Coordinates of C-alpha atoms in Angstrom, one line a residue:
M1 CA 0.0 0.0 0.0
V2 CA 2.8 2.4 0.9
S3 CA 4.6 1.5 -2.4
K4 CA 1.4 2.4 -4.4
I5 CA 1.2 5.8 -2.7
R6 CA 4.8 6.5 -3.5
W7 CA 4.3 5.7 -7.2
Q8 CA 1.2 8.0 -7.3
A9 CA 3.2 10.9 -5.7
L10 CA 6.0 10.3 -8.1
L11 CA 3.6 10.4 -11.0
L12 CA 2.0 13.6 -9.8
F13 CA 5.5 15.2 -9.5
I14 CA 6.4 14.1 -13.0
V15 CA 3.2 15.6 -14.4
F16 CA 3.9 18.8 -12.5
L17 CA 7.4 19.0 -14.0
L18 CA 5.9 18.5 -17.5
V19 CA 3.3 21.2 -17.0
L20 CA 6.0 23.6 -15.7
A21 CA 8.3 22.8 -18.7
V22 CA 5.4 23.3 -21.2
W23 CA 4.6 26.7 -19.5
Y24 CA 8.2 27.8 -19.5
I25 CA 8.7 26.9 -23.2
A26 CA 5.5 28.6 -24.2
S27 CA 6.3 31.8 -22.2
T28 CA 9.8 32.0 -23.6
R29 CA 8.7 31.3 -27.2
S30 CA 5.6 33.6 -27.2
V31 CA 6.2 37.0 -28.9
A32 CA 5.2 40.6 -28.4
F33 CA 5.2 43.6 -30.7
V34 CA 7.2 46.6 -29.6
P35 CA 7.8 50.0 -31.3
Q36 CA 10.7 50.1 -33.9
A37 CA 12.3 53.2 -35.4
G38 CA 11.5 54.0 -39.0
G39 CA 8.6 54.9 -41.3
T40 CA 6.8 58.0 -42.4
Y41 CA 3.7 59.7 -41.1
T42 CA 1.8 61.7 -43.7
E43 CA -0.7 64.4 -42.7
G44 CA -3.2 66.4 -44.7
I45 CA -3.3 70.0 -43.5
V46 CA -5.4 72.9 -44.7
G47 CA -3.5 75.8 -46.1
A48 CA 0.2 76.1 -47.0
P49 CA 3.3 77.6 -45.3
L50 CA 4.1 81.2 -45.7
Y51 CA 6.7 81.9 -43.0
L52 CA 8.4 78.9 -41.4
N53 CA 9.9 81.4 -39.0
P54 CA 8.8 81.6 -35.4
I55 CA 8.8 85.4 -35.2
L56 CA 6.7 85.8 -38.4
S57 CA 4.4 82.8 -38.1
L58 CA 1.7 84.0 -35.6
Y59 CA -0.9 84.9 -38.2
N60 CA -0.9 81.5 -40.1
E61 CA -2.0 78.4 -38.3
V62 CA 0.0 76.1 -40.7
D63 CA 3.1 78.1 -40.0
R64 CA 2.5 77.9 -36.2
D65 CA 2.0 74.2 -36.3
L66 CA 5.1 73.5 -38.4
C67 CA 7.2 75.8 -36.3
Y68 CA 6.3 73.8 -33.3
L69 CA 8.2 70.9 -34.8
L70 CA 11.1 72.9 -36.3
F71 CA 12.0 75.4 -33.6
D72 CA 12.4 75.6 -29.8
G73 CA 12.2 78.4 -27.3
L74 CA 14.1 79.0 -24.2
T75 CA 11.1 77.6 -22.4
Q76 CA 8.0 75.5 -23.1
S77 CA 4.7 74.9 -21.5
D78 CA 3.0 71.7 -20.4
A79 CA -0.7 71.0 -21.0
H80 CA -1.7 73.1 -18.0
G81 CA 0.3 76.2 -18.9
N82 CA 3.1 75.5 -16.5
I83 CA 6.4 76.8 -17.8
E84 CA 9.5 74.6 -17.9
G85 CA 12.9 74.7 -19.5
N86 CA 13.6 73.9 -23.1
L87 CA 16.7 75.4 -24.7
A88 CA 17.4 76.9 -21.3
R89 CA 18.1 74.3 -18.6
W90 CA 16.9 76.7 -16.0
W91 CA 16.5 80.4 -15.1
D92 CA 16.4 82.6 -12.1
V93 CA 14.6 85.8 -11.3
S94 CA 15.9 88.7 -9.2
E95 CA 14.1 89.6 -6.0
D96 CA 12.6 92.7 -7.6
G97 CA 11.2 90.7 -10.5
L98 CA 13.1 92.8 -13.1
I99 CA 16.0 90.5 -14.1
Y100 CA 15.6 87.1 -15.7
T101 CA 18.8 85.1 -16.3
F102 CA 18.5 82.1 -18.5
Y103 CA 21.2 79.3 -18.6
L104 CA 21.3 77.6 -22.0
R105 CA 21.9 74.0 -22.7
D106 CA 25.5 73.4 -23.9
D107 CA 24.4 70.3 -25.9
A108 CA 21.7 72.0 -28.2
R109 CA 22.6 72.0 -31.9
W110 CA 21.1 73.6 -34.9
H111 CA 19.8 71.3 -37.7
D112 CA 23.1 71.8 -39.5
G113 CA 25.1 70.7 -36.5
A114 CA 26.3 74.2 -35.4
P115 CA 26.0 74.8 -31.6
L116 CA 23.3 77.1 -30.2
T117 CA 24.7 79.9 -28.1
A118 CA 23.6 83.2 -26.5
K119 CA 24.3 85.0 -29.8
D120 CA 21.3 83.3 -31.3
V121 CA 19.0 84.5 -28.5
L122 CA 20.3 88.1 -28.9
F123 CA 19.9 88.0 -32.6
T124 CA 16.2 86.8 -32.3
I125 CA 15.2 89.4 -29.8
H126 CA 17.0 92.2 -31.6
A127 CA 15.2 91.3 -34.8
I128 CA 11.9 91.6 -33.1
Q129 CA 12.9 94.9 -31.5
D130 CA 14.1 96.4 -34.8
P131 CA 12.0 99.3 -36.0
D132 CA 11.8 97.6 -39.4
Y133 CA 10.4 94.4 -38.0
R134 CA 7.5 93.2 -40.1
G135 CA 6.0 90.7 -37.8
P136 CA 3.0 91.0 -35.3
A137 CA 2.8 94.5 -33.8
E138 CA 1.9 93.0 -30.4
L139 CA 5.1 91.0 -30.4
A140 CA 7.2 94.0 -31.1
A141 CA 5.4 96.1 -28.5
F142 CA 6.1 93.5 -25.8
W143 CA 9.8 93.1 -26.5
R144 CA 10.5 96.7 -27.3
D145 CA 11.4 97.8 -23.8
V146 CA 13.2 94.5 -22.7
A147 CA 17.0 94.8 -22.6
V148 CA 18.8 91.6 -23.5
D149 CA 22.5 90.9 -22.7
Q150 CA 24.9 88.1 -23.2
L151 CA 26.8 87.2 -20.0
N152 CA 28.8 84.4 -21.5
T153 CA 28.4 81.8 -24.3
Y154 CA 25.5 80.1 -22.6
T155 CA 24.0 82.7 -20.4
V156 CA 21.5 85.4 -21.3
R157 CA 20.1 88.2 -19.1
F158 CA 16.8 90.0 -19.7
T159 CA 16.1 93.2 -17.9
L160 CA 12.4 94.3 -17.7
P161 CA 11.2 97.9 -17.2
Q162 CA 8.8 96.6 -14.5
P163 CA 8.0 93.2 -12.9
F164 CA 6.0 91.0 -15.2
A165 CA 5.1 87.5 -13.8
P166 CA 4.2 85.9 -17.2
F167 CA 7.6 86.8 -18.8
A168 CA 8.8 83.2 -18.8
S169 CA 5.9 82.2 -21.0
Y170 CA 6.9 84.8 -23.6
A171 CA 10.3 83.0 -23.7
T172 CA 8.6 80.1 -25.5
I173 CA 9.0 81.9 -28.8
G174 CA 11.3 80.0 -31.2
I175 CA 15.0 81.0 -31.5
L176 CA 16.5 81.8 -34.9
P177 CA 20.1 80.9 -36.0
E178 CA 22.4 83.9 -35.9
H179 CA 25.1 82.1 -37.9
I180 CA 22.7 81.8 -40.9
L181 CA 20.7 85.1 -40.7
S182 CA 23.3 87.5 -39.2
G183 CA 23.5 89.5 -42.4
V184 CA 19.8 89.8 -43.0
S185 CA 18.0 92.9 -41.9
A186 CA 14.6 92.8 -40.1
A187 CA 13.0 94.5 -43.2
D188 CA 14.4 91.9 -45.5
L189 CA 13.6 88.9 -43.3
P190 CA 10.1 88.3 -44.6
S191 CA 11.3 87.8 -48.2
H192 CA 14.4 85.7 -47.3
P193 CA 14.5 82.1 -48.6
F194 CA 15.1 80.9 -45.0
N195 CA 11.3 81.2 -44.4
L196 CA 10.6 78.2 -46.7
A197 CA 13.8 76.3 -46.0
P198 CA 14.3 76.8 -42.3
V199 CA 17.0 75.7 -39.9
G200 CA 15.9 75.2 -36.3
T201 CA 16.6 73.0 -33.3
G202 CA 13.4 71.0 -33.2
S203 CA 13.2 67.2 -33.2
F204 CA 12.5 67.3 -37.0
R205 CA 14.4 69.3 -39.6
Y206 CA 13.5 70.5 -43.1
R207 CA 14.3 68.1 -46.0
E208 CA 12.3 69.4 -49.0
M209 CA 9.2 71.3 -50.0
N210 CA 7.2 72.0 -53.2
E211 CA 3.8 73.5 -53.9
E212 CA 2.1 70.3 -52.8
R213 CA 4.0 69.0 -49.7
L214 CA 6.6 69.5 -47.1
V215 CA 8.9 66.7 -45.9
L216 CA 10.7 66.8 -42.5
E217 CA 13.2 64.3 -41.3
R218 CA 14.6 63.3 -37.9
N219 CA 17.1 65.8 -36.5
P220 CA 20.2 63.8 -35.9
Y221 CA 21.6 66.5 -33.6
D222 CA 18.6 66.6 -31.2
Y223 CA 19.6 66.5 -27.6
R224 CA 16.4 64.8 -26.7
P225 CA 15.6 61.1 -27.3
Q226 CA 15.2 60.5 -31.0
P227 CA 11.7 60.0 -32.4
Y228 CA 10.7 56.6 -33.7
L229 CA 9.5 58.2 -37.0
D230 CA 12.1 58.8 -39.7
R231 CA 10.0 61.4 -41.5
L232 CA 6.9 63.6 -41.4
Q233 CA 5.2 64.6 -44.6
F234 CA 2.6 67.3 -44.8
V235 CA 0.4 67.5 -47.8
F236 CA -1.4 70.8 -48.4
Y237 CA -5.2 70.9 -49.1
P238 CA -7.7 73.8 -49.6
D239 CA -10.1 72.7 -46.9
E240 CA -10.8 70.0 -44.4
Y241 CA -13.3 68.1 -46.6
T242 CA -10.6 67.6 -49.3
A243 CA -8.1 66.5 -46.7
L244 CA -10.5 63.9 -45.4
A245 CA -11.2 62.7 -48.9
A246 CA -7.4 62.3 -49.4
Y247 CA -7.3 59.9 -46.5
R248 CA -10.0 57.7 -48.0
E249 CA -8.0 57.7 -51.2
G250 CA -4.9 56.4 -49.3
K251 CA -2.9 59.6 -49.8
V252 CA -2.4 60.6 -46.1
D253 CA -2.4 58.9 -42.7
G254 CA -4.2 61.6 -40.9
V255 CA -6.0 65.0 -41.1
S256 CA -5.0 68.0 -39.1
R257 CA -8.5 68.9 -38.0
V258 CA -11.9 67.2 -38.3
L259 CA -14.9 69.5 -38.7
L260 CA -18.2 69.1 -36.8
D261 CA -20.0 67.9 -40.0
D262 CA -17.4 65.2 -40.7
L263 CA -17.4 63.7 -37.2
P264 CA -20.1 61.0 -38.0
K265 CA -18.1 59.8 -41.0
V266 CA -14.9 59.6 -39.1
L267 CA -16.5 57.7 -36.2
Q268 CA -18.0 55.2 -38.6
D269 CA -14.6 54.6 -40.3
A270 CA -13.0 51.6 -38.5
S271 CA -9.6 52.4 -40.0
L272 CA -9.5 55.8 -38.3
T273 CA -8.9 56.8 -34.7
L274 CA -10.4 60.1 -33.5
H275 CA -8.3 62.0 -30.9
S276 CA -10.1 64.8 -29.1
A277 CA -8.9 67.4 -26.5
P278 CA -10.1 70.7 -25.1
L279 CA -8.6 73.7 -26.8
A280 CA -7.9 77.0 -25.1
G281 CA -10.4 79.6 -26.2
Y282 CA -14.1 80.3 -26.0
T283 CA -17.1 81.5 -27.9
A284 CA -19.0 84.3 -26.2
V285 CA -21.4 87.2 -26.7
F286 CA -19.5 90.4 -25.9
F287 CA -21.7 93.2 -24.6
D288 CA -20.7 96.9 -25.1
T289 CA -20.9 97.8 -21.4
E290 CA -20.7 101.5 -22.3
S291 CA -24.0 101.4 -24.2
P292 CA -27.2 102.5 -22.4
L293 CA -28.7 99.0 -22.6
F294 CA -25.7 96.9 -21.4
A295 CA -24.5 99.3 -18.8
D296 CA -27.2 97.7 -16.7
R297 CA -25.5 94.7 -15.1
A298 CA -29.0 93.1 -14.4
V299 CA -29.6 92.9 -18.1
R300 CA -26.4 91.1 -18.7
Q301 CA -27.1 88.7 -15.8
A302 CA -30.6 88.1 -17.1
L303 CA -29.3 87.2 -20.5
L304 CA -27.1 84.6 -19.0
Y305 CA -29.9 83.1 -17.0
A306 CA -32.0 83.0 -20.1
T307 CA -29.4 81.1 -22.1
D308 CA -29.5 77.3 -22.3
R309 CA -25.8 76.8 -23.0
Q310 CA -25.9 73.0 -22.6
Q311 CA -28.6 72.8 -25.3
L312 CA -26.4 74.8 -27.7
V313 CA -23.6 72.3 -27.1
D314 CA -25.8 69.2 -27.3
Q315 CA -27.8 70.2 -30.3
L316 CA -25.9 72.7 -32.4
L317 CA -22.5 71.4 -31.6
R318 CA -23.6 67.8 -31.3
G319 CA -21.9 67.6 -27.9
Q320 CA -18.5 68.8 -29.2
G321 CA -18.0 71.6 -26.8
V322 CA -17.8 72.4 -23.1
V323 CA -20.0 75.0 -21.3
A324 CA -17.7 77.8 -20.3
D325 CA -18.0 79.6 -16.9
S326 CA -14.7 81.4 -16.9
P327 CA -12.5 83.2 -19.4
I328 CA -9.6 81.1 -18.0
P329 CA -9.4 77.6 -19.6
T330 CA -10.5 74.8 -17.3
H331 CA -7.2 73.0 -17.8
S332 CA -5.1 76.0 -16.7
W333 CA -3.4 76.1 -13.3
A334 CA -5.2 79.4 -12.7
Y335 CA -8.8 78.1 -13.3
D336 CA -11.1 78.3 -10.2
A337 CA -13.3 75.2 -10.0
D338 CA -15.5 77.0 -7.6
V339 CA -16.4 79.8 -10.0
P340 CA -20.1 80.6 -9.9
H341 CA -22.1 78.7 -12.5
Y342 CA -25.2 80.2 -14.0
T343 CA -27.8 77.5 -14.7
Y344 CA -30.5 77.9 -17.3
D345 CA -33.2 79.6 -15.4
P346 CA -35.6 81.8 -17.5
A347 CA -37.8 82.4 -14.5
Q348 CA -34.9 84.0 -12.6
A349 CA -34.0 86.0 -15.8
A350 CA -37.6 87.3 -15.9
R351 CA -37.6 88.2 -12.2
L352 CA -34.3 90.1 -12.5
L353 CA -35.6 92.2 -15.4
T354 CA -38.8 93.0 -13.6
E355 CA -37.0 93.9 -10.4
H356 CA -34.8 96.4 -12.3
G357 CA -37.7 98.1 -14.0
W358 CA -37.9 96.2 -17.3
Q359 CA -41.6 95.6 -17.7
E360 CA -43.5 93.3 -20.1
Q361 CA -46.0 94.9 -22.4
E362 CA -49.2 93.2 -23.5
D363 CA -49.0 94.5 -27.1
A364 CA -45.2 94.2 -27.6
T365 CA -42.6 91.4 -27.7
A366 CA -39.9 93.3 -26.0
R367 CA -39.8 94.6 -22.4
T368 CA -39.5 98.3 -21.9
K369 CA -38.1 100.6 -19.2
G370 CA -39.4 104.1 -19.7
S371 CA -38.8 105.0 -23.3
Q372 CA -36.1 102.3 -23.7
K373 CA -36.9 99.0 -25.4
L374 CA -35.0 95.8 -24.6
V375 CA -34.1 95.4 -28.3
F376 CA -30.6 95.2 -29.8
N377 CA -28.6 93.9 -32.8
L378 CA -26.6 90.7 -32.3
L379 CA -23.7 90.7 -34.7
T380 CA -21.7 87.6 -35.7
D381 CA -19.5 86.4 -38.6
D382 CA -20.9 84.3 -41.4
N383 CA -19.6 81.0 -40.0
P384 CA -22.7 78.8 -40.4
T385 CA -22.4 77.4 -36.8
H386 CA -22.0 80.9 -35.3
V387 CA -25.1 82.0 -37.3
E388 CA -27.1 79.0 -36.0
V389 CA -26.0 79.7 -32.4
A390 CA -26.9 83.4 -32.7
Q391 CA -30.4 82.5 -34.0
E392 CA -31.0 80.0 -31.2
L393 CA -29.9 82.6 -28.7
A394 CA -32.4 85.1 -30.1
R395 CA -35.1 82.5 -29.8
Q396 CA -34.3 81.6 -26.2
W397 CA -34.1 85.3 -25.1
A398 CA -37.4 86.1 -26.8
A399 CA -39.1 83.9 -24.2
V400 CA -38.3 86.4 -21.5
G401 CA -39.0 89.5 -23.5
I402 CA -35.6 90.3 -24.9
V403 CA -35.4 90.9 -28.7
A404 CA -32.1 90.3 -30.5
E405 CA -31.9 90.9 -34.2
V406 CA -29.2 88.7 -35.7
K407 CA -26.9 90.1 -38.4
A408 CA -24.1 88.1 -40.0
V409 CA -21.2 89.7 -41.9
P410 CA -17.9 88.4 -43.3
V411 CA -15.3 87.9 -40.5
A412 CA -12.9 90.5 -42.1
T413 CA -15.8 93.0 -42.0
L414 CA -16.7 92.1 -38.5
I415 CA -13.1 92.7 -37.2
R416 CA -12.4 95.9 -39.3
D417 CA -15.8 97.7 -39.0
H418 CA -17.1 96.5 -35.7
L419 CA -14.7 94.9 -33.3
R420 CA -11.7 97.2 -33.7
P421 CA -13.7 100.5 -33.5
R422 CA -16.1 98.9 -30.9
Q423 CA -19.1 99.6 -33.1
F424 CA -21.6 97.0 -31.9
E425 CA -24.1 96.5 -29.1
A426 CA -23.6 92.7 -28.8
V427 CA -21.4 90.4 -30.8
L428 CA -21.0 86.7 -31.0
Y429 CA -17.3 86.0 -31.5
E430 CA -14.9 83.2 -31.0
M431 CA -11.7 83.9 -29.1
R432 CA -8.9 81.7 -30.4
S433 CA -5.3 81.1 -29.5
L434 CA -5.3 82.4 -26.0
P435 CA -1.8 83.1 -24.6
I436 CA 0.1 80.4 -22.8
D437 CA 0.0 82.3 -19.5
P438 CA -3.6 82.7 -18.2
D439 CA -3.0 86.5 -17.6
P440 CA -6.4 88.0 -18.3
Y441 CA -5.1 91.6 -18.4
P442 CA -5.1 92.0 -22.3
F443 CA -8.7 91.0 -22.5
W444 CA -10.4 92.6 -19.4
H445 CA -8.3 95.5 -18.1
S446 CA -9.8 98.9 -18.7
T447 CA -6.7 100.2 -20.5
Q448 CA -7.3 97.6 -23.2
A449 CA -10.8 98.9 -24.0
A450 CA -9.8 100.6 -27.2
D451 CA -8.0 99.2 -30.3
P452 CA -5.5 97.6 -30.4
G453 CA -6.5 96.2 -26.9
Q454 CA -8.7 93.1 -26.7
N455 CA -11.2 94.3 -24.1
L456 CA -14.0 94.1 -26.6
S457 CA -16.7 94.7 -23.9
R458 CA -15.0 97.9 -22.8
L459 CA -15.3 96.7 -19.2
H460 CA -14.2 99.3 -16.6
S461 CA -14.0 97.9 -13.1
E462 CA -11.5 99.3 -10.6
E463 CA -11.7 96.1 -8.5
I464 CA -10.9 93.9 -11.6
D465 CA -8.2 96.3 -12.8
L466 CA -6.4 96.0 -9.4
L467 CA -6.6 92.3 -9.4
L468 CA -5.2 92.0 -12.9
E469 CA -2.4 94.5 -12.2
D470 CA -1.3 92.7 -9.1
G471 CA -1.5 89.3 -10.9
R472 CA 1.0 90.6 -13.5
L473 CA 3.4 92.0 -10.8
N474 CA 3.4 89.1 -8.4
G475 CA 5.9 86.4 -9.2
D476 CA 4.5 83.9 -6.6
V477 CA 2.3 81.4 -8.4
Q478 CA 0.1 80.7 -5.4
A479 CA -0.4 84.4 -4.9
R480 CA -1.3 84.8 -8.5
K481 CA -3.7 81.9 -8.3
R482 CA -5.6 83.6 -5.4
L483 CA -5.8 86.9 -7.4
Y484 CA -7.1 85.1 -10.4
D485 CA -9.7 83.2 -8.4
E486 CA -11.0 86.6 -7.1
F487 CA -11.0 87.9 -10.7
Q488 CA -13.1 85.0 -11.9
M489 CA -15.6 85.6 -9.1
R490 CA -15.8 89.3 -10.0
F491 CA -16.2 88.4 -13.7
A492 CA -19.1 86.1 -12.9
E493 CA -20.8 88.9 -11.1
E494 CA -20.2 91.5 -13.8
V495 CA -21.0 89.3 -16.8
P496 CA -19.2 91.7 -19.3
A497 CA -19.5 88.8 -21.8
L498 CA -21.9 85.9 -21.9
L499 CA -19.5 82.9 -22.1
L500 CA -21.0 80.1 -24.1
Y501 CA -18.6 77.2 -24.7
S502 CA -15.0 76.2 -25.1
P503 CA -14.0 74.3 -28.2
I504 CA -12.8 70.7 -28.6
Y505 CA -10.1 69.9 -31.1
H506 CA -10.6 66.8 -33.2
Y507 CA -7.7 65.0 -34.9
A508 CA -8.1 61.8 -37.0
L509 CA -5.3 59.4 -37.8
S510 CA -5.0 56.0 -39.3
N511 CA -4.9 53.1 -36.9
R512 CA -1.4 52.3 -38.1
V513 CA -0.1 55.4 -36.3
R514 CA 0.4 54.2 -32.7
N515 CA 0.9 55.9 -29.3
V516 CA -0.7 59.2 -30.2
Q517 CA -1.9 61.0 -27.1
L518 CA -3.6 64.4 -26.8
A519 CA -3.7 66.4 -23.6
P520 CA -5.5 69.8 -23.2
M521 CA -4.2 72.1 -25.9
I522 CA -3.3 75.8 -26.0
N523 CA -3.1 75.8 -29.8
A524 CA -3.4 73.3 -32.6
G525 CA 0.4 72.7 -32.7
D526 CA 0.2 71.0 -29.3
R527 CA -1.1 67.9 -31.0
F528 CA 2.6 67.2 -31.7
R529 CA 3.5 67.4 -28.0
T530 CA 4.3 63.7 -27.9
I531 CA 5.4 63.3 -31.5
R532 CA 8.7 61.6 -30.4
D533 CA 6.6 58.7 -29.0
W534 CA 4.5 58.0 -32.1
Y535 CA 5.4 55.0 -34.3
V536 CA 4.2 53.1 -37.3
M537 CA 6.7 50.2 -37.3
T538 CA 7.0 47.4 -34.8
R539 CA 9.3 44.4 -34.3
Q540 CA 8.8 41.1 -32.5
V541 CA 10.5 40.2 -29.3
L542 CA 10.2 37.2 -27.0
A543 CA 7.9 37.7 -24.0
S544 CA 10.8 36.6 -21.8
E545 CA 12.8 39.6 -23.0
L546 CA 10.1 41.9 -21.9
A547 CA 10.0 40.2 -18.6
V548 CA 13.7 41.0 -18.0
T549 CA 13.8 44.3 -19.7
P550 CA 11.3 47.0 -18.6
T551 CA 9.2 48.3 -21.5
S552 CA 10.2 51.8 -20.6
A553 CA 13.8 51.2 -21.3
P554 CA 15.3 52.3 -24.6
L555 CA 15.1 49.6 -27.2
S556 CA 18.3 48.4 -28.7
D557 CA 17.4 49.5 -32.2
H558 CA 15.7 52.8 -31.1
P559 CA 18.2 55.6 -31.9

């Protein structure tokens, strides 16, 4: 009996060893796919480059997007607007907030292999400061009074006329190569061939371009980990519809922006992956707070209560937007999550109007207050979505006795004849490309109420002015946060503009393009924030190799 038990135990042990051996062989022979360097990603973009030059590119979205890949600034921002080093390893600020000293990397190289030095920084800033500079006027105005000095080969000092807390965010502007452009005057820079065959320090460098496409290749001198992709190719199209059609024809791997009307088609295409992220900016109705009608804060508040913003997003935008309660983006470090939220409450809107003397009339559609009627023109541009939104707003407001007469004009006319001279009562307008730093001063300080300022509502508030002034002067981030929280509370009380929604950016790529990740975006170029991690090629490795080597470690054939 004992002998039989021993034989059974031995048999069970042998079976266990066989199972263990089979498991070991299977696990060591099974394979996994990991990224491999190589391949090309081709994107269809709308428009064409004019100035692949960071100090001239601000007016053309294609230029801005491509400069993101080609050039670097002293600093860069993360998805929340926090500023970190880029070409500068670090920087320090004097106690009085007037002197910023940047310490450059000594391993940064231009695309031609030449070292980046302080001379390049000085050349770039001096080009912007030159009276003959032909770039954006606001850029020249900002840098005009900033003194820049070279302390040594890799150290640059900026001296400001007064403390300015957002300064490090302005240092994100791309740096130009002095060794290539030193003989070119600021007046001649816009016509120089450099603008269409640039040399930068970005992770990809210029290879070739014609009327139809631009090709970039990996920068072999990059101080950062090399990208997986060998090349990026951008094909130019007249509009988003043509770019999407090019994908269906197999000409591109992705399209730079998907319009609202094309979303259903993209979502139904199993070969495409749709990437979406909130984009800094907002669409709002700006009120002329100096006009007799909108000088009354109760009217502005009533209009907000009478607006079903979620319905606008759900029905007219098909859910592709986020209701906005603050002029500071929700993904910014300065956003106050406790900012007052106006819910849709037409009864409250009606009560407010009645309490402040705006009476309903039996034989009229609009409320009146003495001889004044609650009737105004609502301007917008001829974008079909904006026109639809304006018309729906007019319909909602009519329910509480407010009459808005919608008028749409071409966007150029809207800006030239109405926004700049402040010739409007109320205007539906989309604010795009907000600055990296959440500083609201340019948009809401009383000194910015006339052109070229951007305080479209002509808001004048001593309390808000003081908050914005202190926010610019205070270099302590936590102190700035408290000031901007208070600003957002005051803004919600004043309602100088009826904030509607913030946009969502949609980006569609073929499934063959892997590891694409979108975080909240300040501008469209931020879709390339993780470009070095994208890949289209893979290789097989044994599962046992992955077990011993962490997947985050550099691969042997990854440059």
